[in-house]
mmCIF file of C-alpha atoms in Angstrom:
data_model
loop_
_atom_site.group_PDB
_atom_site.id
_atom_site.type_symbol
_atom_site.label_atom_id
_atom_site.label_comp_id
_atom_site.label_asym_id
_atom_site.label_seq_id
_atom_site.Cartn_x
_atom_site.Cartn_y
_atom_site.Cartn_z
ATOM 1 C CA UNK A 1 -18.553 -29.560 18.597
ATOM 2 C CA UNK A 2 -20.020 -26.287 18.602
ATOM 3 C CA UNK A 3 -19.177 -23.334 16.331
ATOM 4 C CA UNK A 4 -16.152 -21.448 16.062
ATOM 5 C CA UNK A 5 -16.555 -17.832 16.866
ATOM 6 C CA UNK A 6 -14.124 -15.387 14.568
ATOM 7 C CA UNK A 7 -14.344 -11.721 15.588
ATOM 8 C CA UNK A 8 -13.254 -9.493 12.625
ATOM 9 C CA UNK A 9 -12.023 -5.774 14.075
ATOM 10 C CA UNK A 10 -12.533 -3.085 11.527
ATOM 11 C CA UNK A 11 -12.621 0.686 11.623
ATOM 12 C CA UNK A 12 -15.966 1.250 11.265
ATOM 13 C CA UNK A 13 -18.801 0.264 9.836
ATOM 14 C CA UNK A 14 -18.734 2.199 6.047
ATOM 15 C CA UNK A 15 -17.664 1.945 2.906
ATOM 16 C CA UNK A 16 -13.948 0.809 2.501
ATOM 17 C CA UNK A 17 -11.838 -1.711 0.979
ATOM 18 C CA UNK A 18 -10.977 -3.526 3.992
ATOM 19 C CA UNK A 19 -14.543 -3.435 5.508
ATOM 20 C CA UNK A 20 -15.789 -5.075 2.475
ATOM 21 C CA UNK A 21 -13.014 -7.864 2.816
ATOM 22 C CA UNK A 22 -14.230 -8.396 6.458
ATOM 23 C CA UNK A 23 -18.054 -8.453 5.767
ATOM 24 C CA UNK A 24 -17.033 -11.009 2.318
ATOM 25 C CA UNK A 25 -15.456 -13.429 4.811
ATOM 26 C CA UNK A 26 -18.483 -12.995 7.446
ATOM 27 C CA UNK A 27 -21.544 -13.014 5.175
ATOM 28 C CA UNK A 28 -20.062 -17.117 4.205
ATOM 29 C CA UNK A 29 -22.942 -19.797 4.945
ATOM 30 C CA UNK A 30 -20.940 -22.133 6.217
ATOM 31 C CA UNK A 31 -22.407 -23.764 9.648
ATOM 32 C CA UNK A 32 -19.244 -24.638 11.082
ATOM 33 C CA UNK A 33 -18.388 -20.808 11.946
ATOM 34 C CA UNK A 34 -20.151 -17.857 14.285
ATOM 35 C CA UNK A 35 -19.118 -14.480 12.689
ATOM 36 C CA UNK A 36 -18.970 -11.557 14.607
ATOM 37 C CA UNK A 37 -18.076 -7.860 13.480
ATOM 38 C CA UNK A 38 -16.850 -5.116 16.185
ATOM 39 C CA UNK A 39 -15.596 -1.533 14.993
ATOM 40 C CA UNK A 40 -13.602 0.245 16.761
ATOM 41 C CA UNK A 41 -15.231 4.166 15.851
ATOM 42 C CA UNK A 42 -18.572 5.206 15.015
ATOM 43 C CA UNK A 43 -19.062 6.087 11.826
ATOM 44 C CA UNK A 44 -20.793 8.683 10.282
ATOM 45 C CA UNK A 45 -20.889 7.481 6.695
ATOM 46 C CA UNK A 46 -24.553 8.108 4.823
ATOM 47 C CA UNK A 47 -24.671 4.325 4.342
ATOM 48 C CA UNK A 48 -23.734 3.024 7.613
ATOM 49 C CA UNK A 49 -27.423 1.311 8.233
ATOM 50 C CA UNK A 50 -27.240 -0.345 4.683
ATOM 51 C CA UNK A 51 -24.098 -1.758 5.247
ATOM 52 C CA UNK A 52 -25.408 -3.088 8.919
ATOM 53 C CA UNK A 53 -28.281 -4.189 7.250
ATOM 54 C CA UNK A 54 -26.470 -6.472 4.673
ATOM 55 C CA UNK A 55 -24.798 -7.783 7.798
ATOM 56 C CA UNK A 56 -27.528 -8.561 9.708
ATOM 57 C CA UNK A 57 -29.695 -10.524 6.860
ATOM 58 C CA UNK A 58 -26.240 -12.498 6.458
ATOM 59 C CA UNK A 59 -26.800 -12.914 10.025
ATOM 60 C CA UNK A 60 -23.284 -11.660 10.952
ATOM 61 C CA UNK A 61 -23.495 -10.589 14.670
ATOM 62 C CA UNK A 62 -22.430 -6.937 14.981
ATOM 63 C CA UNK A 63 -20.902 -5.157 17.841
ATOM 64 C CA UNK A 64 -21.264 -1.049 17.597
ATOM 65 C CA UNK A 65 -18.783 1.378 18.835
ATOM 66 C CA UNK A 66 -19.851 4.103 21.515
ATOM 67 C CA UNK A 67 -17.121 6.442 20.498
ATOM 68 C CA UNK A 68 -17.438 9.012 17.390
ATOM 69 C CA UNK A 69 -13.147 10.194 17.827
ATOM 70 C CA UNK A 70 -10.543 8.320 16.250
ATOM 71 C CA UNK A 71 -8.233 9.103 18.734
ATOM 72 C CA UNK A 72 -10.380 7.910 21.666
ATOM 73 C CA UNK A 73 -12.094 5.396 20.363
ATOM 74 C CA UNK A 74 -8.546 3.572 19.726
ATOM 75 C CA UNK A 75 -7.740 3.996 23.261
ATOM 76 C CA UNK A 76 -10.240 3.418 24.901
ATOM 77 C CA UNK A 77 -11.636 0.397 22.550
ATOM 78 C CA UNK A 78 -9.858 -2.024 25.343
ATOM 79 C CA UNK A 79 -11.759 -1.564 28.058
ATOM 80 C CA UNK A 80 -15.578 -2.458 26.058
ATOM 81 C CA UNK A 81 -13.893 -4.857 23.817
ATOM 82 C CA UNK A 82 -13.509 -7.045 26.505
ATOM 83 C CA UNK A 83 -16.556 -7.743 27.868
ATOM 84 C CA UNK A 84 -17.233 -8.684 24.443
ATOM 85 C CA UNK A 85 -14.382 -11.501 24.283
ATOM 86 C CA UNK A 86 -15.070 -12.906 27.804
ATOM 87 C CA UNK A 87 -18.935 -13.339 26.804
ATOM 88 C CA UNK A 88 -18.413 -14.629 23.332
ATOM 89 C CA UNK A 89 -14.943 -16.199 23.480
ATOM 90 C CA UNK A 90 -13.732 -16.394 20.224
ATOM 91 C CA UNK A 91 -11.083 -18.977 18.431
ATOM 92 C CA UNK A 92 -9.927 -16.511 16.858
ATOM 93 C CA UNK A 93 -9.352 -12.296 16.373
ATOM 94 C CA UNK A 94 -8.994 -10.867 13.123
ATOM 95 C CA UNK A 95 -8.032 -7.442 12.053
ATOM 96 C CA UNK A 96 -7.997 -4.887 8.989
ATOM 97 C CA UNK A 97 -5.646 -2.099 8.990
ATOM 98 C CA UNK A 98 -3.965 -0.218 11.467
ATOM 99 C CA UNK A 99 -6.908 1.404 13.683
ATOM 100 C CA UNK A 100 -7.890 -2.331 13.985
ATOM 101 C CA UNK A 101 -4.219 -3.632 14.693
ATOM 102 C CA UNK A 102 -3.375 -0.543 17.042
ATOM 103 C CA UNK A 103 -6.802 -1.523 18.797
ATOM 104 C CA UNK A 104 -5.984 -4.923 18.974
ATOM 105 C CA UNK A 105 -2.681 -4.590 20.053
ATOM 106 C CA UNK A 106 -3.612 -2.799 23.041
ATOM 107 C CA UNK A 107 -6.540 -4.614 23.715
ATOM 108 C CA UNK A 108 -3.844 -8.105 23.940
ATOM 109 C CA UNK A 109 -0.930 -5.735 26.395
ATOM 110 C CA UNK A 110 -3.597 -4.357 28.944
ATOM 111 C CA UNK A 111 -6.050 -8.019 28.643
ATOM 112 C CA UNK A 112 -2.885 -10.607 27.527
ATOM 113 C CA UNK A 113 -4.033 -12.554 30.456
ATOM 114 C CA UNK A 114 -7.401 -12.634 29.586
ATOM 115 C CA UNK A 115 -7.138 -13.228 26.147
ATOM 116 C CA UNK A 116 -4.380 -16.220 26.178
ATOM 117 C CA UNK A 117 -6.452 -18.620 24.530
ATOM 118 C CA UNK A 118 -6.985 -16.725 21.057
ATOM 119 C CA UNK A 119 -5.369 -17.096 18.290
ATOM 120 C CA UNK A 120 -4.731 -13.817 16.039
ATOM 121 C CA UNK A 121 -5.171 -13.435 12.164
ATOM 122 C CA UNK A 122 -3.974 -9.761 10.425
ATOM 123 C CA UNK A 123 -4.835 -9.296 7.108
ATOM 124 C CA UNK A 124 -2.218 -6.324 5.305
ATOM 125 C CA UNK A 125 -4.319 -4.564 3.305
ATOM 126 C CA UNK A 126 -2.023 -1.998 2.049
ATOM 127 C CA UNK A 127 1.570 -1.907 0.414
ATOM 128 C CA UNK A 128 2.505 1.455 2.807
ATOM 129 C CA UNK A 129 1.661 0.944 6.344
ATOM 130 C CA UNK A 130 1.534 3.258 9.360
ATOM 131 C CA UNK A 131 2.066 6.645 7.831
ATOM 132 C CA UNK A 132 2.583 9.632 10.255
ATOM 133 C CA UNK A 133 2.790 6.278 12.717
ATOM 134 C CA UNK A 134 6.197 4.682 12.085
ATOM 135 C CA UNK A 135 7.064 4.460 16.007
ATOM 136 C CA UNK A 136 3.942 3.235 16.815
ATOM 137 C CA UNK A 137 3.571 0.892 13.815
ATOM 138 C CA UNK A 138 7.187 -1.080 14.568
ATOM 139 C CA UNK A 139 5.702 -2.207 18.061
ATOM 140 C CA UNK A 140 2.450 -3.258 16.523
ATOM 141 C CA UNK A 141 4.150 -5.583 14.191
ATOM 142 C CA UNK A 142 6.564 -7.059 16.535
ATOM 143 C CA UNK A 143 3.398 -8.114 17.951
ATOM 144 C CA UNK A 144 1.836 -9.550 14.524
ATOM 145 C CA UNK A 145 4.847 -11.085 14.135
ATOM 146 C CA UNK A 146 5.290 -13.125 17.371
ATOM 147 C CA UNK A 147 1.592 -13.887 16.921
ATOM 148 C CA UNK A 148 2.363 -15.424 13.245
ATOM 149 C CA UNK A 149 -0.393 -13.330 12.439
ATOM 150 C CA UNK A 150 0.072 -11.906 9.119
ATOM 151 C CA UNK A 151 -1.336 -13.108 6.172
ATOM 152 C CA UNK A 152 -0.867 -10.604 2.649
ATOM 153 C CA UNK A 153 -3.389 -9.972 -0.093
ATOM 154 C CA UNK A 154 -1.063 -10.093 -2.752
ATOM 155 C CA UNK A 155 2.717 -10.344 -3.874
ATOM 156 C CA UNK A 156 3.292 -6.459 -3.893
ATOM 157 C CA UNK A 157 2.192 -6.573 -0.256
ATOM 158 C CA UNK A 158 4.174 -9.630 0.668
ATOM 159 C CA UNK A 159 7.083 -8.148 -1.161
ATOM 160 C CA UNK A 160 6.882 -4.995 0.578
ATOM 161 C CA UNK A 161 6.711 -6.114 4.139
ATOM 162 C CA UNK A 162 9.656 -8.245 3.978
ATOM 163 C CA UNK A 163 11.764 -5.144 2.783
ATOM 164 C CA UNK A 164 10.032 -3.348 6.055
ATOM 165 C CA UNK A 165 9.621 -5.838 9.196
ATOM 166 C CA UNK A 166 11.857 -9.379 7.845
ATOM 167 C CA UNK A 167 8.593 -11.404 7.512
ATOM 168 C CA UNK A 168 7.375 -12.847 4.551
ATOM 169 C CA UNK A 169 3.983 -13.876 5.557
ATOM 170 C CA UNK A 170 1.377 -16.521 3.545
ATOM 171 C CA UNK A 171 -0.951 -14.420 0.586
ATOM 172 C CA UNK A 172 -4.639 -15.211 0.518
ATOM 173 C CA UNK A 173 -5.427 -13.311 -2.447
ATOM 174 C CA UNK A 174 -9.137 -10.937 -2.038
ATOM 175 C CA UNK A 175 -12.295 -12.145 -3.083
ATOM 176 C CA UNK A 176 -14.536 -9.938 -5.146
ATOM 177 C CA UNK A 177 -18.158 -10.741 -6.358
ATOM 178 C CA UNK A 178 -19.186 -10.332 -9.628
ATOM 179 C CA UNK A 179 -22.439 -7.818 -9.320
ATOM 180 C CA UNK A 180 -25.729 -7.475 -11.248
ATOM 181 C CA UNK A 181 -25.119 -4.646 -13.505
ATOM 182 C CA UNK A 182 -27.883 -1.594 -13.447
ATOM 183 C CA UNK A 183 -27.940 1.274 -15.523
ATOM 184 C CA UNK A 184 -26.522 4.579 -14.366
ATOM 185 C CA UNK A 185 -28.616 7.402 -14.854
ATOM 186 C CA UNK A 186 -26.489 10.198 -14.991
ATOM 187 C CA UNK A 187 -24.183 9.067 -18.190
ATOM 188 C CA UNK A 188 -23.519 11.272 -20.908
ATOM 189 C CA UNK A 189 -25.107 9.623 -24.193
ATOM 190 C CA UNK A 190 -22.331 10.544 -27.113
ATOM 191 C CA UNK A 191 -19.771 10.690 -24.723
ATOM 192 C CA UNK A 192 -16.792 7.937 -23.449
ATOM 193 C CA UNK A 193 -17.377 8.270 -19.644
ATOM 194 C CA UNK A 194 -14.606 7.781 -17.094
ATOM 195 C CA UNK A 195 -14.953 7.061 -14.054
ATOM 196 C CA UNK A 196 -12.654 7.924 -11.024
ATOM 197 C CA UNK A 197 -13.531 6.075 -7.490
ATOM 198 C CA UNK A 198 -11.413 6.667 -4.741
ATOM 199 C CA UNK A 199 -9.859 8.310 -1.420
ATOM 200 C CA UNK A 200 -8.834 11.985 -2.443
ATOM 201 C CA UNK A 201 -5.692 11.086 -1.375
ATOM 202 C CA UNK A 202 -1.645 10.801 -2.407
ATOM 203 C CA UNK A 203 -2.277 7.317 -2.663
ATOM 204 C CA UNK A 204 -4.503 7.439 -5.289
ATOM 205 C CA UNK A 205 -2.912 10.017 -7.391
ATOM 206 C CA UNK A 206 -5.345 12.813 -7.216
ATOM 207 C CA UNK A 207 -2.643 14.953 -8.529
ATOM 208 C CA UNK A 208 -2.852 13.370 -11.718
ATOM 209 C CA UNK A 209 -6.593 13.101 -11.951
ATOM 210 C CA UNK A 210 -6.931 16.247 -11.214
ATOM 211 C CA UNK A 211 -4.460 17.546 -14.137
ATOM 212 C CA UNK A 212 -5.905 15.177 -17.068
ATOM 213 C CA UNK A 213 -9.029 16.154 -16.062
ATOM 214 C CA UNK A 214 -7.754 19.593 -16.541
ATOM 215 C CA UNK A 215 -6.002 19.173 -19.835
ATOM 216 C CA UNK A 216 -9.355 17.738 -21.246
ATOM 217 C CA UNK A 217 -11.680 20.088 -19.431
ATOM 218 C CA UNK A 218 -14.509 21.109 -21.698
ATOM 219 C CA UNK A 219 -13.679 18.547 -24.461
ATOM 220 C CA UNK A 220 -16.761 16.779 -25.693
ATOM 221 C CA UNK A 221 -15.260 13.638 -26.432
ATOM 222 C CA UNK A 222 -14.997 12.711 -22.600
ATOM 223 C CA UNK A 223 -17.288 13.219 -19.545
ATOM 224 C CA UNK A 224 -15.168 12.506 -15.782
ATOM 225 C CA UNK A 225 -17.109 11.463 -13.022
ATOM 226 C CA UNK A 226 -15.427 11.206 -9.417
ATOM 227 C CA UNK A 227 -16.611 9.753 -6.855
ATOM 228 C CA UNK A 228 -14.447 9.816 -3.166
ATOM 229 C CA UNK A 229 -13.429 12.302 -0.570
ATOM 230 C CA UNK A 230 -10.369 13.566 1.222
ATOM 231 C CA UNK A 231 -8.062 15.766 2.427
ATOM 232 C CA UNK A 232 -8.044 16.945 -1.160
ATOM 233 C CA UNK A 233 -11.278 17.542 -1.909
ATOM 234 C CA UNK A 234 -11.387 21.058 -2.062
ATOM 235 C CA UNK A 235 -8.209 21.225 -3.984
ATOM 236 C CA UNK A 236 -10.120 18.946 -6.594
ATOM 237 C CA UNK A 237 -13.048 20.924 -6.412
ATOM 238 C CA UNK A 238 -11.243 24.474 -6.667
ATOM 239 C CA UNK A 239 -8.800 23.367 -9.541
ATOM 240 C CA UNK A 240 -12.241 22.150 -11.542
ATOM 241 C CA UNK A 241 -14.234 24.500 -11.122
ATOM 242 C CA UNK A 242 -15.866 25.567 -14.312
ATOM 243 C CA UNK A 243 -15.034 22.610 -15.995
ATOM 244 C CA UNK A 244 -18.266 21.190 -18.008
ATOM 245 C CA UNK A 245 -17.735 17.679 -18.372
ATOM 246 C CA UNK A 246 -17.065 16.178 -14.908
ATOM 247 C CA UNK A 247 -19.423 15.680 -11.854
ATOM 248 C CA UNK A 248 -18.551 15.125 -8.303
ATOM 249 C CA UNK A 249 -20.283 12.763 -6.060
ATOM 250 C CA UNK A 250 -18.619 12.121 -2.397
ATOM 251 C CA UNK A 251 -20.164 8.327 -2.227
ATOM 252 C CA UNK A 252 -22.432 6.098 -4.774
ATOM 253 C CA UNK A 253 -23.611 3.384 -2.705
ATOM 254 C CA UNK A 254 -23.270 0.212 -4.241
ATOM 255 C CA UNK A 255 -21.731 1.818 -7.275
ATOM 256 C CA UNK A 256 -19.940 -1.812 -8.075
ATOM 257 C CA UNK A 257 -23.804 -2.375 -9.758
ATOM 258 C CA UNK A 258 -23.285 0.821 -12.006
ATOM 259 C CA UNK A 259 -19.868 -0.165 -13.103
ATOM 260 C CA UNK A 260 -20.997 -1.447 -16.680
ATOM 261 C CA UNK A 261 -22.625 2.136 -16.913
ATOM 262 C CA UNK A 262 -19.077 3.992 -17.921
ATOM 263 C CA UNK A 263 -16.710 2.650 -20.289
ATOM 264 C CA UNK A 264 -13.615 3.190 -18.692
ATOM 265 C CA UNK A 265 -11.930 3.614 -14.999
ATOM 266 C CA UNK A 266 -9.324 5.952 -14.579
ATOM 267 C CA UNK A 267 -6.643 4.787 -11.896
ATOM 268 C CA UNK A 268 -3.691 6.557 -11.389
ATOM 269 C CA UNK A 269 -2.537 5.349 -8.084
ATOM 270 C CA UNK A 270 0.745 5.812 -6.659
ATOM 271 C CA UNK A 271 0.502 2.631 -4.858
ATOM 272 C CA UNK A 272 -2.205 0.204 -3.685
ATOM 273 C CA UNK A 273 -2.495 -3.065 -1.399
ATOM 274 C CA UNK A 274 -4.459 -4.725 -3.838
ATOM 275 C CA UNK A 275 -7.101 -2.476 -5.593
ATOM 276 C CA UNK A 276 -10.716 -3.996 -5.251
ATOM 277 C CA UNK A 277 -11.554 -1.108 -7.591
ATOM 278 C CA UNK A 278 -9.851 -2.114 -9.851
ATOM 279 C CA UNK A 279 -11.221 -5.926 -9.536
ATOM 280 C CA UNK A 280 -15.093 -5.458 -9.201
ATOM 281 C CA UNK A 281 -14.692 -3.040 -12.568
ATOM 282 C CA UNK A 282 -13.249 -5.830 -14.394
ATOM 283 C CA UNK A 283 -15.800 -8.153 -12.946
ATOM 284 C CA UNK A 284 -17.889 -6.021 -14.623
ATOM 285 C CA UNK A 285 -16.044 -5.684 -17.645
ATOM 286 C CA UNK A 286 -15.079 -2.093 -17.196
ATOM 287 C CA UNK A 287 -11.273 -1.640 -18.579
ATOM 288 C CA UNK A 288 -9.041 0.339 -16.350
ATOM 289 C CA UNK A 289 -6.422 3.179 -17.433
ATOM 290 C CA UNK A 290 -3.431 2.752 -14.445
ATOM 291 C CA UNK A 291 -0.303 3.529 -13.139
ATOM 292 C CA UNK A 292 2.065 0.579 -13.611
ATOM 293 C CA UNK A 293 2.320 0.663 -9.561
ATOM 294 C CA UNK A 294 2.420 -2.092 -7.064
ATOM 295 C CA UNK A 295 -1.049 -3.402 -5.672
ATOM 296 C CA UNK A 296 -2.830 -2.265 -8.913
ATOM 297 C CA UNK A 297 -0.755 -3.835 -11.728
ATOM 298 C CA UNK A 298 -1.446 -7.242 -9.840
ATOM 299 C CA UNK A 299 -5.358 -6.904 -10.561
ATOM 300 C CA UNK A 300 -4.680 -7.073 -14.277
ATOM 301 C CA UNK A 301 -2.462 -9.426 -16.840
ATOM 302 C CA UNK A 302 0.747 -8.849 -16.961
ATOM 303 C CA UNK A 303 0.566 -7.611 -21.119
ATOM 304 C CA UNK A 304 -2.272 -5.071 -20.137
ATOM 305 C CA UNK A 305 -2.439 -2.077 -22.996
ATOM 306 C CA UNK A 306 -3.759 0.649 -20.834
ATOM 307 C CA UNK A 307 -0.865 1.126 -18.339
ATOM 308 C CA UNK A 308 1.233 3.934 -17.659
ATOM 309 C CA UNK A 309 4.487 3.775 -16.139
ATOM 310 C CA UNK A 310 5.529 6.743 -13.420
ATOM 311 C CA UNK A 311 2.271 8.276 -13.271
ATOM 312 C CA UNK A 312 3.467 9.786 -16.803
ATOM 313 C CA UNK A 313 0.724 12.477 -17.972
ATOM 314 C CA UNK A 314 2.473 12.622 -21.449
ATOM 315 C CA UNK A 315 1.091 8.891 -21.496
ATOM 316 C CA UNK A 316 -2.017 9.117 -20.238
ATOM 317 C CA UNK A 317 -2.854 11.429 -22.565
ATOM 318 C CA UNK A 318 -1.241 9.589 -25.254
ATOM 319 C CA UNK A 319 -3.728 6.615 -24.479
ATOM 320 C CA UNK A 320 -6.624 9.132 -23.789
ATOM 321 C CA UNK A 321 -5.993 10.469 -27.693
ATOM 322 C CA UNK A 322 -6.899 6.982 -29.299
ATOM 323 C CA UNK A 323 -9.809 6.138 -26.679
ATOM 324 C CA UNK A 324 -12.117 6.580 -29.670
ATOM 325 C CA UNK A 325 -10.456 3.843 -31.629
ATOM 326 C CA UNK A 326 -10.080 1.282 -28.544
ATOM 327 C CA UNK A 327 -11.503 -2.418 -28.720
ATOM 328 C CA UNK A 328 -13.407 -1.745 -25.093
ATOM 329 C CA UNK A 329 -15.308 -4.991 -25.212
ATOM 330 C CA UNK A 330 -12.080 -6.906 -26.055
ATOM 331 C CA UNK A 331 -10.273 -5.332 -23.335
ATOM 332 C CA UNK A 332 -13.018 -6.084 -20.847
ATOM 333 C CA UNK A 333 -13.353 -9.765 -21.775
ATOM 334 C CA UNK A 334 -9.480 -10.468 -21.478
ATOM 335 C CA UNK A 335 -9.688 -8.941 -17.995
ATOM 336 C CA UNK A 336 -12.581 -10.644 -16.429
ATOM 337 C CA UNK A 337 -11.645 -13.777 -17.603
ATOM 338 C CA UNK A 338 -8.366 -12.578 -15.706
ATOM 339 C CA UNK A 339 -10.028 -11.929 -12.398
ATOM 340 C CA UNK A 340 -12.434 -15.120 -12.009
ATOM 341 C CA UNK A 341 -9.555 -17.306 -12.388
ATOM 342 C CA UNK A 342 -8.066 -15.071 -9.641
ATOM 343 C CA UNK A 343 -10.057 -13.241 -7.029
ATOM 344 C CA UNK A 344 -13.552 -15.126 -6.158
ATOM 345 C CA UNK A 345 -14.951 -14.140 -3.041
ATOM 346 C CA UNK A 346 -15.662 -18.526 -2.754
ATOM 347 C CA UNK A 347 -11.714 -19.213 -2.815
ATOM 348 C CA UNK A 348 -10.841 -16.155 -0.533
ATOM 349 C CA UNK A 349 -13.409 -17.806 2.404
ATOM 350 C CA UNK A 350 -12.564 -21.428 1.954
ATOM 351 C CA UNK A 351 -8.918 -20.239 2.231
ATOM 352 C CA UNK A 352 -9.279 -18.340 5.416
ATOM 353 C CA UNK A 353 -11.745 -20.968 6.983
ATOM 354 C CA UNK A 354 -8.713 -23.520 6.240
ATOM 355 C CA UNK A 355 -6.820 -21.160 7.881
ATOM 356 C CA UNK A 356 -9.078 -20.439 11.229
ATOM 357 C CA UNK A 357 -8.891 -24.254 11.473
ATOM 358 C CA UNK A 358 -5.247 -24.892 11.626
#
């Protein structure tokens, strides 16, 4: 029996949460599977060519997307995408996130025919999906759901596609590897330094950032460092402007190797499918300051002391006031400990392999 090929469809190939999840799956050793990864844009991320080149030396194959627009690429990612299946035909199709799954989905009603003999996986990466998309997004799951598709990364996003589409699909919870730590250069000796890594986005409560980094602008206890970019970037960068102690940086690669560096991660997120963030820092033994919100709360156990309910600033600074007096290393243990009994990268694969199989 020769190997089964499993095409994983992902936006592009960049930094992202669900990107990483594809390439964790892909980059496994194990000779019974062919791994392929297609994107459906081009990307135009600074680290595009280190990402492809962790692929390749994991020899993942990689298939590379002509088209720079969104908008295009989605549409017309049917008509190159097949040439791809009929050469390579794969067990199985996999997809991240809804550029993927619209892709997909039109891909399967223009090349059904063609494509009859594939069986479809969907991970949900995200409590919310299809925003500014709902019409769109209802025929897209009908599909996934016909399909038996779906498979959730945890029980916030389980729990909040039942409410949504009446399924209440299988959980294979994310795998996340615990990184060599190296030292950050840029830290602020004297200082506690808090990290921020994210989309500049609703989601990830860039409202609130912005205003404790506000109320403690210019206080020497703390130095902010945020890392991301969004549609509210220059809000961020407007509203901080002349503010001493925080630095902006749009991408670190590999920053999950710096994590160590700071001594806490700030994550006020309105709502999450399951953070990775929040996962690789306490693989690393970084605490994280959150919002009590589904997707993030999951990462962490249940009686965790630095958790805010509501996005409540009047909290946040309350635990930001006794920083200084905060058993870090304590904290840190009781959460790795949390997340290797959880979330290993190993598990995640062997469950999905099990799955490809079936």
């Amino acid at each position: 029996m020769g190997q089964i090929i499993i095409f994983h469809i992902i936006s592009h190939f960049d930094l992202g949460g669900a990107e990483r999840i594809a390439a964790n799956i892909a980059e496994s050793n194990n000779p019974s599977f062919e791994y392929h990864l297609i994107e459906v844009e081009k990307s135009k991320g600074v680290y595009r060519d280190d990402f492809l080149n962790e692929l390749r030396n994991h020899r993942v194959r990689l298939h590379l997307s002509p088209i720079k627009s969104r908008k295009l690429a989605i549409l017309l990612f049917p008509f190159w995408f097949i040439f791809i299946y009929l050469k390579y035909k794969p067990t199985v199709i996999h997809s991240h996130t809804e550029i993927p799954d619209l892709s997909v989905f039109l891909a399967d009603k223009l090349f059904g025919r063609l494509m009859r003999n594939v069986r479809f996986v969907r991970t949900i990466h995200n409590t919310e999906l299809w925003t500014g998309w709902k019409k769109i997004g209802k025929y897209v799951e009908k599909f996934f759901i016909e399909k038996k598709a779906n498979i959730a990364i945890s029980l916030s996003t389980q729990k909040n596609y039942k409410e949504n589409y009446g399924e209440k699909p299988a959980i294979i919870y994310n795998g996340v590897a615990e990184v060599e730590q190296k030292t950050f250069a840029e830290i602020a000796n004297g200082r506690l330094n808090i990290l921020f890594a994210g989309r500049l986005e609703y989601q990830k409560g860039v409202d609130q950032l912005i205003q404790i980094i506000e109320h403690y602008g210019n206080d020497n206890r703390f130095f902010f460092y945020v890392v991301g970019n969004g549609s509210k970037e220059e809000e961020l960068k407007h509203r901080l402007r002349g503010i001493n102690n925080v630095k902006y940086y749009p991408k670190i690669y590999k920053l999950s190797s710096y994590l160590f560096s700071f001594d806490y991660l700030l994550m006020p997120s309105n709502f999450e499918g399951l953070s990775l963030m929040s996962i690789e820092a306490s693989m690393a033994k970084l605490p994280v300051i959150i919002n009590d919100c589904l997707g993030l709360k999951d990462t962490l156990p249940e009686q965790w002391p630095l958790k805010v309910k509501d996005n409540e600033l009047s909290a946040y600074y309350n635990i930001f006031d006794h920083l200084q007096d905060f058993n870090r290393t304590e904290a840190g243990e009781q959460s790795y400990n949390f997340v290797k009994q959880h979330f290993t990268i190993k598990k995640m694969r062997e469950n999905y392999e099990s799955l490809y199989l079936s």
